[in-house]
Amino acid sequence: MTVKRDARNEELVRLLFEAESTIQALLAGQIDAVVDPKSKTPVLLSKAQDALRESEERYRRIVETSNEGIWSIDLDSNITFLNRPLAKMLGYTVEEMLGKPLQTFMSQSTGARAALRIDHSREGGSDESEAEFVRKDGGALWGLLKTTPILDVDGQYAGTLAMMTDRTRHRAAEEALRNSQEQYRQIVETTTDGIIKMDDRARVVFVNRRFAEMLGYMPAEMIGESIFTFMSAAGEAIARGSMQSQLSVRPPVDTTFRHKDGRDISVNVASTQLVDDNGNRIGDLAFVRDITEQKKLQSQLMVSDRMASVGTLAAGVAHEINNPLAAVIANLDYMSDSLVNLCDGDKPRMSDAWFREEMKSPLDDAREAAQRVRFIVRDLKIFSRSPNEEPCGAVDVNAIMESSLRMAWNEIRHRARLTKQFGVVPGVDANEARLGQVFLNLVVNAAQAMPEGRAEHHEIRVTTRLEKAHVIVEVSDTGPGIPPEILGRIFDAFFTTKDIGVGTGLGLAICHRIVTDLHGELTVQSEVGIGTTFRVSLPVASDEQPLPVVTEIAPVIGRRGKILVVDDEMLVLSSLHRVLSKEHDVTTVLKAKDALALCTSGKRFDLILCDLMMPDMTGMDLHRELTSLIPEQAAKMIFLTGGTFTAEGQRFLSETSKEHVEKPFHPANMRAIVQRHLR
Amino acid sequence: MTGSVIVLRLYVAGNAPNSVRARANVKEICDEYFHARYDLEVIDMLEHPRRALDDRIIVTPTLLKLSPPPLGRVIGDLSDRKQVLLTLGAK
């Protein structure tokens, strides 16, 4: 009993003590909550309630003003909490999302992965990953997702807390960047231009496939090499010169690259300097266009335009030739009649007066007329002579202009008076045929600007003069002039104001190109109602040599020689025989083969005059044969040419540096040449 | 070792100020006097009212000493360190 009472007492003391300390704690304000004795539920004391609310409010504010979406899910993946920013990101209200399964708001793939992640979370793991959500409007939202497991008091998994940062815009930017990089890559790899990027020491950092193909390499073979490795010395000089330019946009240059197989590839290069943010040079970027085809086409166009020009003039030229030719024939006929009369007549009347009247003067007339034909043919040759289109040394502008004027004379004479004011000018570096083409074009254009039939009212004025280091050639007409709106286009290819079939529209464009290629300038001035002046300005030739004018050598009496003449033209053979046989022993053959046979049979000649171009065996073939069989006879050869010879012929003459005589030749000249060789 | 471990249970009411203080105080005392040799369970009465009833808790914060015997009970924010140590049987 006592024990029991003691125990009861002890319990009572303990309860009293508890009540005491509870009251004291309450008085001291150390209590937060009490259990309501009736409902048996805890009730927060008001002060604690305020404090709790305050602290909750603080957390709520942080959560609700966060830039991140925050939510929690329970064991069944249903959303138990979410902040307003998350709802806003996905275009929902908080209420619409609360209680729904999380997967409702995710893309299929992310939802599937989320399930796995929740399993991982159950095992207590935290996670960070990219996730794709689906907005209420169907749009995608990419987020960086961080998850942490929520554990209950017993440490059991009770759900997942998650935070998400919107990465949609980053992702869009990344994607845009990827797309634009891909776009650049496509442009770089499909463009027909070669592209090279070099570092500050001109080493190749990048080339596109096109450039590598252009030079026959693989791109990888070129990386790291100096760009100059792929150039000839001349190309390197041009490239270095261009790369020295500090201009941000350098003028494009025409140059060459060297193909792997050693060929030079003609290109046009547009390059630009690469600088870093501080303006320091870090390399160069170059765009390379293969212009081999373009160049080929250009030169073909030039030739065809020249042929067209000559074609238009053919009728006029035929007329020019026919006139003197008629004189030749008429005079020869007259002489022939006179000779017949002389033989048939009863008594010959061979007085000096008779001879001068009946023989000498018709002969002189015929010769003069023939001489005119010779000049016309020489002019024609200017326009078709050169087998290549390169400048061939200093040429005489006045002489070429004279030829062009003679060619165009038929076009000019019915339309205008021609006034020539030629100054004494030095030679210019040019190709005769091309420069002749320019002048002919300008002169014919000037003539065609004026109507036929009023020649006394119009004038074509051609002047040449020296201005500083340039030769100036001006062709002026008194035509209607060119309206200002057209003036800017007249050098454009295919621009023409002439009727279809009259002009190609290429003439002036090609003239411009030719003059520019010669480092000159072609300009135009025009006033409506007054006339037009085209002006060609060409730099004086750097190494001006005296032009090879026809030098008449005084006949020299010398020794008698043995001469072999080889030509497939009977008339040439007989005339040479006539000219030379008084002073020399002349043998003539029609075929190179016969000449070879003579030589190999032991005949020796002091001089062999040989036509260069002949059917079957050419003069070149004969020279080759003799060089190997009887070199001493090969050395005696000099060649006769018709002026127009093939590239092969020209190469042969320049390689063997053999003398050649152009047909037609002056008899005295020919005799002098022969004498010189016999000495 | 297990025998010498002191087992404690603290009832709190969420993050109410006295509860927060009580948690901090009991932790500090235990770390100081029992080092790692204590087992402290913190229970939020607001979330687990049934367990509070089972332990005949009427107010929070309340600290129970469950073992070793005798049972002890401290009420309030546990800022009276002397009284806490007396109840827990530490000198």
mmCIF file of C-alpha atoms in Angstrom, chain A residues 18 44 62 150 168 234 238 282 290 364 383 420 433 503 511 539 543 559 579:
data_model
loop_
_atom_site.group_PDB
_atom_site.id
_atom_site.type_symbol
_atom_site.label_atom_id
_atom_site.label_comp_id
_atom_site.label_asym_id
_atom_site.label_seq_id
_atom_site.Cartn_x
_atom_site.Cartn_y
_atom_site.Cartn_z
ATOM 1 C CA GLU A 18 5.334 19.501 -14.651
ATOM 2 C CA LEU A 44 -0.661 27.512 -31.776
ATOM 3 C CA ILE A 62 11.184 34.266 -51.806
ATOM 4 C CA ILE A 150 11.838 15.193 -49.810
ATOM 5 C CA THR A 168 14.163 28.328 -74.017
ATOM 6 C CA ALA A 234 55.445 35.907 -110.273
ATOM 7 C CA ILE A 238 51.634 39.846 -106.856
ATOM 8 C CA ILE A 282 45.650 38.215 -87.430
ATOM 9 C CA ASP A 290 39.145 30.599 -111.623
ATOM 10 C CA ASP A 364 55.404 52.930 -164.027
ATOM 11 C CA PHE A 383 44.246 42.681 -138.561
ATOM 12 C CA LYS A 420 44.706 63.949 -139.768
ATOM 13 C CA ALA A 433 46.462 43.614 -134.397
ATOM 14 C CA GLY A 503 26.889 45.750 -134.701
ATOM 15 C CA CYS A 511 38.214 48.195 -127.158
ATOM 16 C CA PRO A 539 51.894 54.682 -121.835
ATOM 17 C CA ASP A 543 62.133 49.829 -123.902
ATOM 18 C CA ARG A 559 80.609 37.952 -156.006
ATOM 19 C CA VAL A 579 65.866 39.254 -160.460
#
